Amino acid sequence: PVFAGNSAYRSRDPSFTGIVGLFDSLYLPLERGDNELLLIVAEAFGGWGFVVQRAGAELLAPGVSRAWRLDDDALRTPESAACDPRSGFVYVSNFDRAAFGDPAASQAVSRLSVDGRLLDREWARGLKNPAGLAIAGDRLLIVERGGVAEADLASGEIVARRPIAGGRLLNDVALDAQGRVYVSDSNAGVVHRLTDGVAEVWLSGPEAAQPNGLLVDGNRLLVATNSDRCLKAFDLESKAMTPVAKLPPGTLDGLAADGRGGFLVSQVEGRLYRVDGDGRIEKLLDVSAAGGGVADIGFDPARRTVYAPGFG
């Protein structure tokens, strides 16, 4: 026997209910090659079960490989990534979770090369906890506390700010073919729309509760809602909702088109899924056991590369 234990009702302390979970660690005397682990469980009251997880494990689906990894201390809580395939630059927002809400704090957007070199740690400066990013022509749209900032792609200079009154946790951003900008407000449970720089509440109600990731797909806006872990499509004119898929447990964050009629959806705990056009779900990446994260992803369809901020 490698280990034997008792997790029966009140066996550890008077309030212990015997709940199964990832609470304990067991170090196994494994040898190189195949190992077989035999688990035996007996129950006396209320049922039984096992939950097992290999610590530090990372799942990469067949056909998926890690191209590079930027050191953890290079950025300050990287939250969102956007790739400009024309220039070969990747932009990453430094949310800086430790300074969230500090009126004296100032954060930045970093600029990377597509092969993982940190080119400018503070490419665009003077931002307030920047989150979602999107490229619009020669500008980078940056969601920050209070609204959307616009940075010149040539210089990184902040050239405009579009306020959103009453924003509680402005998060992701997307724009449609008419240049209208959509911003999710995760805590307020609404999606704002900016037309010619003027903001209005465009979507609200139970179907839009806890929205995060946004993506314009033709004549519809896809929204990842954490109230029910669903990916939904809303018609840009009628706002009629069509369900797309319900994701496994986790906090939905990033959303991108995969270039093949499907979508990429990330969970901040460290998972990345592909949802095909029929709503079928495939897990591409899982680094949650290793303590990794996958926040608001960027995707380069030409290079078939996902840029995944760790939010750590």
mmCIF file of C-alpha atoms in Angstrom:
data_model
loop_
_atom_site.group_PDB
_atom_site.id
_atom_site.type_symbol
_atom_site.label_atom_id
_atom_site.label_comp_id
_atom_site.label_asym_id
_atom_site.label_seq_id
_atom_site.Cartn_x
_atom_site.Cartn_y
_atom_site.Cartn_z
ATOM 1 C CA PRO A 1 0.000 0.000 0.000
ATOM 2 C CA VAL A 2 1.190 3.494 -0.900
ATOM 3 C CA PHE A 3 -1.493 5.332 1.048
ATOM 4 C CA ALA A 4 -4.619 4.628 3.096
ATOM 5 C CA GLY A 5 -6.888 7.246 4.592
ATOM 6 C CA ASN A 6 -10.288 7.916 6.083
ATOM 7 C CA SER A 7 -12.523 10.696 4.800
ATOM 8 C CA ALA A 8 -15.739 9.523 6.408
ATOM 9 C CA TYR A 9 -18.266 11.924 7.862
ATOM 10 C CA ARG A 10 -16.730 13.796 10.874
ATOM 11 C CA SER A 11 -13.568 11.670 10.671
ATOM 12 C CA ARG A 12 -11.151 14.614 10.518
ATOM 13 C CA ASP A 13 -12.973 17.107 12.754
ATOM 14 C CA PRO A 14 -16.520 17.554 14.064
ATOM 15 C CA SER A 15 -17.538 19.711 11.076
ATOM 16 C CA PHE A 16 -15.943 17.534 8.372
ATOM 17 C CA THR A 17 -18.609 16.378 5.914
ATOM 18 C CA GLY A 18 -16.485 14.094 3.771
ATOM 19 C CA ILE A 19 -16.632 16.277 0.663
ATOM 20 C CA VAL A 20 -14.477 14.996 -2.179
ATOM 21 C CA GLY A 21 -12.121 17.572 -3.673
ATOM 22 C CA LEU A 22 -8.547 18.405 -4.596
ATOM 23 C CA PHE A 23 -7.525 19.094 -1.001
ATOM 24 C CA ASP A 24 -4.655 16.640 -0.408
ATOM 25 C CA SER A 25 -1.393 15.749 -2.141
ATOM 26 C CA LEU A 26 0.150 12.277 -2.492
ATOM 27 C CA TYR A 27 3.690 11.701 -3.743
ATOM 28 C CA LEU A 28 3.973 8.433 -5.689
ATOM 29 C CA PRO A 29 7.094 6.247 -6.101
ATOM 30 C CA LEU A 30 6.821 6.188 -9.893
ATOM 31 C CA GLU A 31 9.382 4.502 -12.130
ATOM 32 C CA ARG A 32 10.260 5.379 -15.701
ATOM 33 C CA GLY A 33 7.770 3.837 -18.119
ATOM 34 C CA ASP A 34 4.207 2.723 -17.483
ATOM 35 C CA ASN A 35 2.907 2.727 -13.912
ATOM 36 C CA GLU A 36 -0.365 1.295 -12.659
ATOM 37 C CA LEU A 37 -2.198 2.829 -9.725
ATOM 38 C CA LEU A 38 -4.955 0.804 -8.051
ATOM 39 C CA LEU A 39 -7.609 2.803 -6.186
ATOM 40 C CA ILE A 40 -9.945 1.063 -3.730
ATOM 41 C CA VAL A 41 -12.762 2.896 -1.976
ATOM 42 C CA ALA A 42 -15.311 1.793 0.609
ATOM 43 C CA GLU A 43 -18.256 3.858 1.779
ATOM 44 C CA ALA A 44 -20.252 3.731 4.974
ATOM 45 C CA PHE A 45 -22.665 6.641 4.550
ATOM 46 C CA GLY A 46 -23.671 9.022 1.812
ATOM 47 C CA GLY A 47 -21.817 7.780 -1.257
ATOM 48 C CA TRP A 48 -18.202 7.785 -2.443
ATOM 49 C CA GLY A 49 -15.901 8.947 -5.196
ATOM 50 C CA PHE A 50 -12.403 9.792 -6.373
ATOM 51 C CA VAL A 51 -11.014 13.004 -7.769
ATOM 52 C CA VAL A 52 -7.457 12.653 -9.113
ATOM 53 C CA GLN A 53 -5.294 15.240 -10.829
ATOM 54 C CA ARG A 54 -1.644 15.059 -11.821
ATOM 55 C CA ALA A 55 -0.077 18.215 -10.440
ATOM 56 C CA GLY A 56 1.732 20.332 -13.014
ATOM 57 C CA ALA A 57 0.184 18.483 -15.933
ATOM 58 C CA GLU A 58 -0.509 20.340 -19.162
ATOM 59 C CA LEU A 59 -2.879 19.152 -21.861
ATOM 60 C CA LEU A 60 -2.088 19.949 -25.482
ATOM 61 C CA ALA A 61 -4.498 18.465 -27.999
ATOM 62 C CA PRO A 62 -3.052 16.630 -31.026
ATOM 63 C CA GLY A 63 -1.796 19.178 -33.517
ATOM 64 C CA VAL A 64 -1.306 21.872 -30.852
ATOM 65 C CA SER A 65 2.198 22.821 -29.708
ATOM 66 C CA ARG A 66 3.707 25.608 -27.626
ATOM 67 C CA ALA A 67 5.633 28.031 -29.837
ATOM 68 C CA TRP A 68 7.121 30.152 -27.021
ATOM 69 C CA ARG A 69 6.493 31.441 -23.530
ATOM 70 C CA LEU A 70 7.359 34.896 -22.205
ATOM 71 C CA ASP A 71 8.744 34.928 -18.662
ATOM 72 C CA ASP A 72 6.149 35.452 -15.940
ATOM 73 C CA ASP A 73 7.804 38.614 -14.590
ATOM 74 C CA ALA A 74 7.993 40.359 -17.960
ATOM 75 C CA LEU A 75 4.457 41.808 -17.765
ATOM 76 C CA ARG A 76 2.039 42.964 -15.057
ATOM 77 C CA THR A 77 -1.024 40.731 -15.080
ATOM 78 C CA PRO A 78 -1.296 40.358 -18.878
ATOM 79 C CA GLU A 79 -5.032 40.342 -19.645
ATOM 80 C CA SER A 80 -5.624 40.716 -23.374
ATOM 81 C CA ALA A 81 -3.662 40.136 -26.588
ATOM 82 C CA ALA A 82 -4.260 41.436 -30.100
ATOM 83 C CA CYS A 83 -2.185 40.551 -33.143
ATOM 84 C CA ASP A 84 -1.614 42.865 -36.104
ATOM 85 C CA PRO A 85 -0.636 40.463 -38.916
ATOM 86 C CA ARG A 86 0.327 43.401 -41.164
ATOM 87 C CA SER A 87 3.139 44.552 -38.887
ATOM 88 C CA GLY A 88 3.907 41.299 -37.099
ATOM 89 C CA PHE A 89 3.361 42.885 -33.692
ATOM 90 C CA VAL A 90 1.385 41.500 -30.760
ATOM 91 C CA TYR A 91 -0.082 43.964 -28.270
ATOM 92 C CA VAL A 92 -0.707 42.897 -24.660
ATOM 93 C CA SER A 93 -2.567 44.870 -21.998
ATOM 94 C CA ASN A 94 -1.038 45.026 -18.499
ATOM 95 C CA PHE A 95 -4.103 44.933 -16.283
ATOM 96 C CA ASP A 96 -1.915 45.115 -13.137
ATOM 97 C CA ARG A 97 -4.355 43.433 -10.785
ATOM 98 C CA ALA A 98 -2.354 44.528 -7.709
ATOM 99 C CA ALA A 99 -3.095 48.191 -8.497
ATOM 100 C CA PHE A 100 -6.711 47.792 -9.627
ATOM 101 C CA GLY A 101 -8.769 50.861 -8.775
ATOM 102 C CA ASP A 102 -5.820 52.916 -7.531
ATOM 103 C CA PRO A 103 -6.427 56.425 -8.930
ATOM 104 C CA ALA A 104 -2.706 57.195 -8.759
ATOM 105 C CA ALA A 105 -1.673 54.077 -10.671
ATOM 106 C CA SER A 106 -0.837 54.107 -14.361
ATOM 107 C CA GLN A 107 -0.578 51.038 -16.566
ATOM 108 C CA ALA A 108 0.525 50.331 -20.107
ATOM 109 C CA VAL A 109 0.108 48.170 -23.200
ATOM 110 C CA SER A 110 3.214 46.217 -24.220
ATOM 111 C CA ARG A 111 4.359 45.394 -27.744
ATOM 112 C CA LEU A 112 5.826 41.988 -28.639
ATOM 113 C CA SER A 113 7.052 40.338 -31.804
ATOM 114 C CA VAL A 114 5.129 37.327 -33.093
ATOM 115 C CA ASP A 115 8.070 35.130 -32.083
ATOM 116 C CA GLY A 116 7.813 36.166 -28.434
ATOM 117 C CA ARG A 117 10.376 38.969 -28.043
ATOM 118 C CA LEU A 118 9.367 41.812 -25.712
ATOM 119 C CA LEU A 119 9.979 44.916 -27.824
ATOM 120 C CA ASP A 120 8.381 47.691 -25.733
ATOM 121 C CA ARG A 121 7.237 47.005 -22.166
ATOM 122 C CA GLU A 122 5.393 50.361 -22.058
ATOM 123 C CA TRP A 123 4.464 50.942 -25.682
ATOM 124 C CA ALA A 124 1.250 52.852 -24.845
ATOM 125 C CA ARG A 125 1.323 54.560 -21.448
ATOM 126 C CA GLY A 126 -0.992 56.393 -19.074
ATOM 127 C CA LEU A 127 -3.788 53.806 -19.024
ATOM 128 C CA LYS A 128 -6.067 52.735 -16.183
ATOM 129 C CA ASN A 129 -6.048 48.935 -15.801
ATOM 130 C CA PRO A 130 -6.339 48.194 -19.539
ATOM 131 C CA ALA A 131 -8.229 45.059 -20.504
ATOM 132 C CA GLY A 132 -9.698 44.153 -23.932
ATOM 133 C CA LEU A 133 -7.899 45.132 -27.135
ATOM 134 C CA ALA A 134 -8.951 45.359 -30.789
ATOM 135 C CA ILE A 135 -7.294 46.756 -33.910
ATOM 136 C CA ALA A 136 -9.317 49.285 -35.908
ATOM 137 C CA GLY A 137 -7.473 50.538 -38.985
ATOM 138 C CA ASP A 138 -4.397 52.453 -37.830
ATOM 139 C CA ARG A 139 -5.470 52.473 -34.188
ATOM 140 C CA LEU A 140 -5.540 50.079 -31.250
ATOM 141 C CA LEU A 141 -8.736 50.197 -29.198
ATOM 142 C CA ILE A 142 -8.017 49.722 -25.489
ATOM 143 C CA VAL A 143 -10.681 49.163 -22.859
ATOM 144 C CA GLU A 144 -9.725 50.938 -19.638
ATOM 145 C CA ARG A 145 -11.554 52.051 -16.514
ATOM 146 C CA GLY A 146 -14.108 54.615 -17.644
ATOM 147 C CA GLY A 147 -14.150 53.972 -21.352
ATOM 148 C CA VAL A 148 -12.148 53.141 -24.472
ATOM 149 C CA ALA A 149 -8.776 54.672 -25.323
ATOM 150 C CA GLU A 150 -7.365 54.794 -28.847
ATOM 151 C CA ALA A 151 -3.624 54.436 -29.471
ATOM 152 C CA ASP A 152 -1.871 55.271 -32.724
ATOM 153 C CA LEU A 153 -0.347 52.035 -34.060
ATOM 154 C CA ALA A 154 2.666 53.881 -35.446
ATOM 155 C CA SER A 155 3.664 55.618 -32.222
ATOM 156 C CA GLY A 156 1.713 54.162 -29.283
ATOM 157 C CA GLU A 157 0.465 57.642 -28.425
ATOM 158 C CA ILE A 158 -3.029 57.851 -26.906
ATOM 159 C CA VAL A 159 -4.870 60.016 -29.444
ATOM 160 C CA ALA A 160 -8.448 59.771 -28.189
ATOM 161 C CA ARG A 161 -10.585 58.619 -25.268
ATOM 162 C CA ARG A 162 -14.240 57.610 -25.522
ATOM 163 C CA PRO A 163 -15.977 57.723 -22.116
ATOM 164 C CA ILE A 164 -18.604 55.184 -21.055
ATOM 165 C CA ALA A 165 -20.672 56.538 -18.189
ATOM 166 C CA GLY A 166 -21.528 54.163 -15.372
ATOM 167 C CA GLY A 167 -19.116 51.439 -16.397
ATOM 168 C CA ARG A 168 -18.462 49.012 -13.547
ATOM 169 C CA LEU A 169 -16.028 46.482 -15.033
ATOM 170 C CA LEU A 170 -15.529 47.286 -18.698
ATOM 171 C CA ASN A 171 -13.870 44.246 -20.199
ATOM 172 C CA ASP A 172 -13.716 43.154 -23.854
ATOM 173 C CA VAL A 173 -14.116 45.100 -27.104
ATOM 174 C CA ALA A 174 -15.164 44.327 -30.688
ATOM 175 C CA LEU A 175 -16.157 46.389 -33.707
ATOM 176 C CA ASP A 176 -18.450 45.776 -36.654
ATOM 177 C CA ALA A 177 -18.168 46.587 -40.351
ATOM 178 C CA GLN A 178 -19.787 50.006 -39.807
ATOM 179 C CA GLY A 179 -17.132 50.964 -37.261
ATOM 180 C CA ARG A 180 -19.441 50.686 -34.264
ATOM 181 C CA VAL A 181 -17.625 49.555 -31.122
ATOM 182 C CA TYR A 182 -19.045 47.069 -28.603
ATOM 183 C CA VAL A 183 -17.775 46.853 -25.008
ATOM 184 C CA SER A 184 -18.810 44.283 -22.418
ATOM 185 C CA ASP A 185 -19.402 45.372 -18.821
ATOM 186 C CA SER A 186 -19.048 42.185 -16.802
ATOM 187 C CA ASN A 187 -20.252 43.543 -13.456
ATOM 188 C CA ALA A 188 -23.109 45.667 -14.808
ATOM 189 C CA GLY A 189 -24.402 42.846 -17.021
ATOM 190 C CA VAL A 190 -24.639 44.947 -20.170
ATOM 191 C CA VAL A 191 -22.941 45.448 -23.527
ATOM 192 C CA HIS A 192 -22.337 49.060 -24.546
ATOM 193 C CA ARG A 193 -22.180 50.268 -28.130
ATOM 194 C CA LEU A 194 -20.262 53.340 -29.258
ATOM 195 C CA THR A 195 -21.406 55.003 -32.472
ATOM 196 C CA ASP A 196 -19.221 57.902 -33.624
ATOM 197 C CA GLY A 197 -17.687 57.850 -30.144
ATOM 198 C CA VAL A 198 -21.004 58.156 -28.294
ATOM 199 C CA ALA A 199 -21.856 55.305 -25.919
ATOM 200 C CA GLU A 200 -25.218 53.705 -25.205
ATOM 201 C CA VAL A 201 -26.371 50.530 -23.481
ATOM 202 C CA TRP A 202 -26.995 48.229 -26.433
ATOM 203 C CA LEU A 203 -27.722 44.894 -24.728
ATOM 204 C CA SER A 204 -28.958 44.058 -21.239
ATOM 205 C CA GLY A 205 -31.182 41.592 -19.416
ATOM 206 C CA PRO A 206 -30.809 37.989 -18.232
ATOM 207 C CA GLU A 207 -29.472 36.723 -21.553
ATOM 208 C CA ALA A 208 -26.539 39.148 -21.271
ATOM 209 C CA ALA A 209 -25.708 38.612 -17.599
ATOM 210 C CA GLN A 210 -21.967 38.672 -16.757
ATOM 211 C CA PRO A 211 -20.740 39.200 -20.331
ATOM 212 C CA ASN A 212 -17.051 38.994 -21.120
ATOM 213 C CA GLY A 213 -15.637 37.934 -24.505
ATOM 214 C CA LEU A 214 -17.047 39.641 -27.615
ATOM 215 C CA LEU A 215 -16.683 38.899 -31.317
ATOM 216 C CA VAL A 216 -18.452 40.327 -34.371
ATOM 217 C CA ASP A 217 -19.181 37.523 -36.826
ATOM 218 C CA GLY A 218 -20.873 38.907 -39.932
ATOM 219 C CA ASN A 219 -24.222 40.391 -38.919
ATOM 220 C CA ARG A 220 -24.169 39.086 -35.364
ATOM 221 C CA LEU A 221 -22.353 39.745 -32.103
ATOM 222 C CA LEU A 222 -21.095 36.715 -30.210
ATOM 223 C CA VAL A 223 -21.044 37.114 -26.432
ATOM 224 C CA ALA A 224 -19.556 34.788 -23.813
ATOM 225 C CA THR A 225 -21.744 35.062 -20.690
ATOM 226 C CA ASN A 226 -20.503 33.736 -17.366
ATOM 227 C CA SER A 227 -23.907 33.646 -15.708
ATOM 228 C CA ASP A 228 -24.578 30.388 -17.589
ATOM 229 C CA ARG A 229 -21.174 29.654 -19.256
ATOM 230 C CA CYS A 230 -22.773 30.035 -22.689
ATOM 231 C CA LEU A 231 -21.638 31.362 -26.023
ATOM 232 C CA LYS A 232 -24.506 33.258 -27.662
ATOM 233 C CA ALA A 233 -25.060 35.117 -30.932
ATOM 234 C CA PHE A 234 -27.122 38.330 -31.060
ATOM 235 C CA ASP A 235 -28.333 39.792 -34.333
ATOM 236 C CA LEU A 236 -26.813 43.263 -34.780
ATOM 237 C CA GLU A 237 -30.121 44.763 -35.891
ATOM 238 C CA SER A 238 -32.874 42.872 -34.072
ATOM 239 C CA LYS A 239 -30.780 41.674 -31.086
ATOM 240 C CA ALA A 240 -32.453 38.272 -31.457
ATOM 241 C CA MET A 241 -30.429 35.662 -29.568
ATOM 242 C CA THR A 242 -29.296 32.278 -30.888
ATOM 243 C CA PRO A 243 -27.490 29.878 -28.537
ATOM 244 C CA VAL A 244 -24.175 28.577 -29.879
ATOM 245 C CA ALA A 245 -22.700 26.352 -27.149
ATOM 246 C CA LYS A 246 -22.556 25.771 -23.403
ATOM 247 C CA LEU A 247 -19.002 25.449 -22.117
ATOM 248 C CA PRO A 248 -17.704 23.225 -19.286
ATOM 249 C CA PRO A 249 -17.237 24.745 -15.801
ATOM 250 C CA GLY A 250 -14.873 27.722 -15.715
ATOM 251 C CA THR A 251 -14.793 31.496 -16.236
ATOM 252 C CA LEU A 252 -15.226 32.434 -19.902
ATOM 253 C CA ASP A 253 -12.877 35.157 -21.059
ATOM 254 C CA GLY A 254 -11.407 35.421 -24.575
ATOM 255 C CA LEU A 255 -13.213 34.839 -27.855
ATOM 256 C CA ALA A 256 -11.873 34.665 -31.416
ATOM 257 C CA ALA A 257 -12.849 33.267 -34.816
ATOM 258 C CA ASP A 258 -10.713 30.264 -35.794
ATOM 259 C CA GLY A 259 -10.801 31.047 -39.529
ATOM 260 C CA ARG A 260 -12.570 27.774 -40.289
ATOM 261 C CA GLY A 261 -16.138 28.575 -39.350
ATOM 262 C CA GLY A 262 -15.642 27.932 -35.633
ATOM 263 C CA PHE A 263 -14.597 29.870 -32.560
ATOM 264 C CA LEU A 264 -11.883 29.798 -29.921
ATOM 265 C CA VAL A 265 -13.015 30.350 -26.330
ATOM 266 C CA SER A 266 -10.708 30.675 -23.336
ATOM 267 C CA GLN A 267 -11.279 30.211 -19.621
ATOM 268 C CA VAL A 268 -9.149 32.301 -17.312
ATOM 269 C CA GLU A 269 -8.398 29.270 -15.115
ATOM 270 C CA GLY A 270 -6.184 27.976 -17.935
ATOM 271 C CA ARG A 271 -8.234 26.275 -20.635
ATOM 272 C CA LEU A 272 -8.778 26.880 -24.344
ATOM 273 C CA TYR A 273 -11.621 25.340 -26.359
ATOM 274 C CA ARG A 274 -12.643 25.250 -29.981
ATOM 275 C CA VAL A 275 -16.370 25.412 -30.763
ATOM 276 C CA ASP A 276 -17.220 24.342 -34.299
ATOM 277 C CA GLY A 277 -20.089 25.648 -36.400
ATOM 278 C CA ASP A 278 -22.445 22.985 -35.017
ATOM 279 C CA GLY A 279 -21.661 23.805 -31.385
ATOM 280 C CA ARG A 280 -19.391 20.822 -30.764
ATOM 281 C CA ILE A 281 -16.663 21.545 -28.204
ATOM 282 C CA GLU A 282 -13.036 20.388 -28.315
ATOM 283 C CA LYS A 283 -10.469 21.152 -25.609
ATOM 284 C CA LEU A 284 -7.220 22.382 -27.171
ATOM 285 C CA LEU A 285 -5.254 23.400 -24.088
ATOM 286 C CA ASP A 286 -5.459 22.919 -20.314
ATOM 287 C CA VAL A 287 -2.767 24.342 -18.039
ATOM 288 C CA SER A 288 -5.030 24.781 -14.998
ATOM 289 C CA ALA A 289 -3.334 22.030 -12.966
ATOM 290 C CA ALA A 290 0.033 23.689 -13.528
ATOM 291 C CA GLY A 291 -1.269 27.006 -12.217
ATOM 292 C CA GLY A 292 -1.399 28.680 -15.616
ATOM 293 C CA GLY A 293 -4.096 30.972 -16.953
ATOM 294 C CA VAL A 294 -5.609 31.815 -20.331
ATOM 295 C CA ALA A 295 -7.267 35.219 -20.379
ATOM 296 C CA ASP A 296 -8.412 37.271 -23.403
ATOM 297 C CA ILE A 297 -6.738 35.551 -26.342
ATOM 298 C CA GLY A 298 -5.501 36.977 -29.615
ATOM 299 C CA PHE A 299 -5.422 34.876 -32.785
ATOM 300 C CA ASP A 300 -3.375 35.126 -35.969
ATOM 301 C CA PRO A 301 -5.155 33.045 -38.652
ATOM 302 C CA ALA A 302 -2.234 33.277 -41.097
ATOM 303 C CA ARG A 303 0.201 31.770 -38.603
ATOM 304 C CA ARG A 304 -2.470 29.592 -36.939
ATOM 305 C CA THR A 305 -1.198 30.971 -33.633
ATOM 306 C CA VAL A 306 -3.072 31.783 -30.433
ATOM 307 C CA TYR A 307 -1.538 34.374 -28.111
ATOM 308 C CA ALA A 308 -2.704 33.541 -24.594
ATOM 309 C CA PRO A 309 -2.125 36.038 -21.746
ATOM 310 C CA GLY A 310 -1.703 34.220 -18.441
ATOM 311 C CA PHE A 311 -3.391 36.871 -16.220
ATOM 312 C CA GLY A 312 -0.719 36.118 -13.611
#
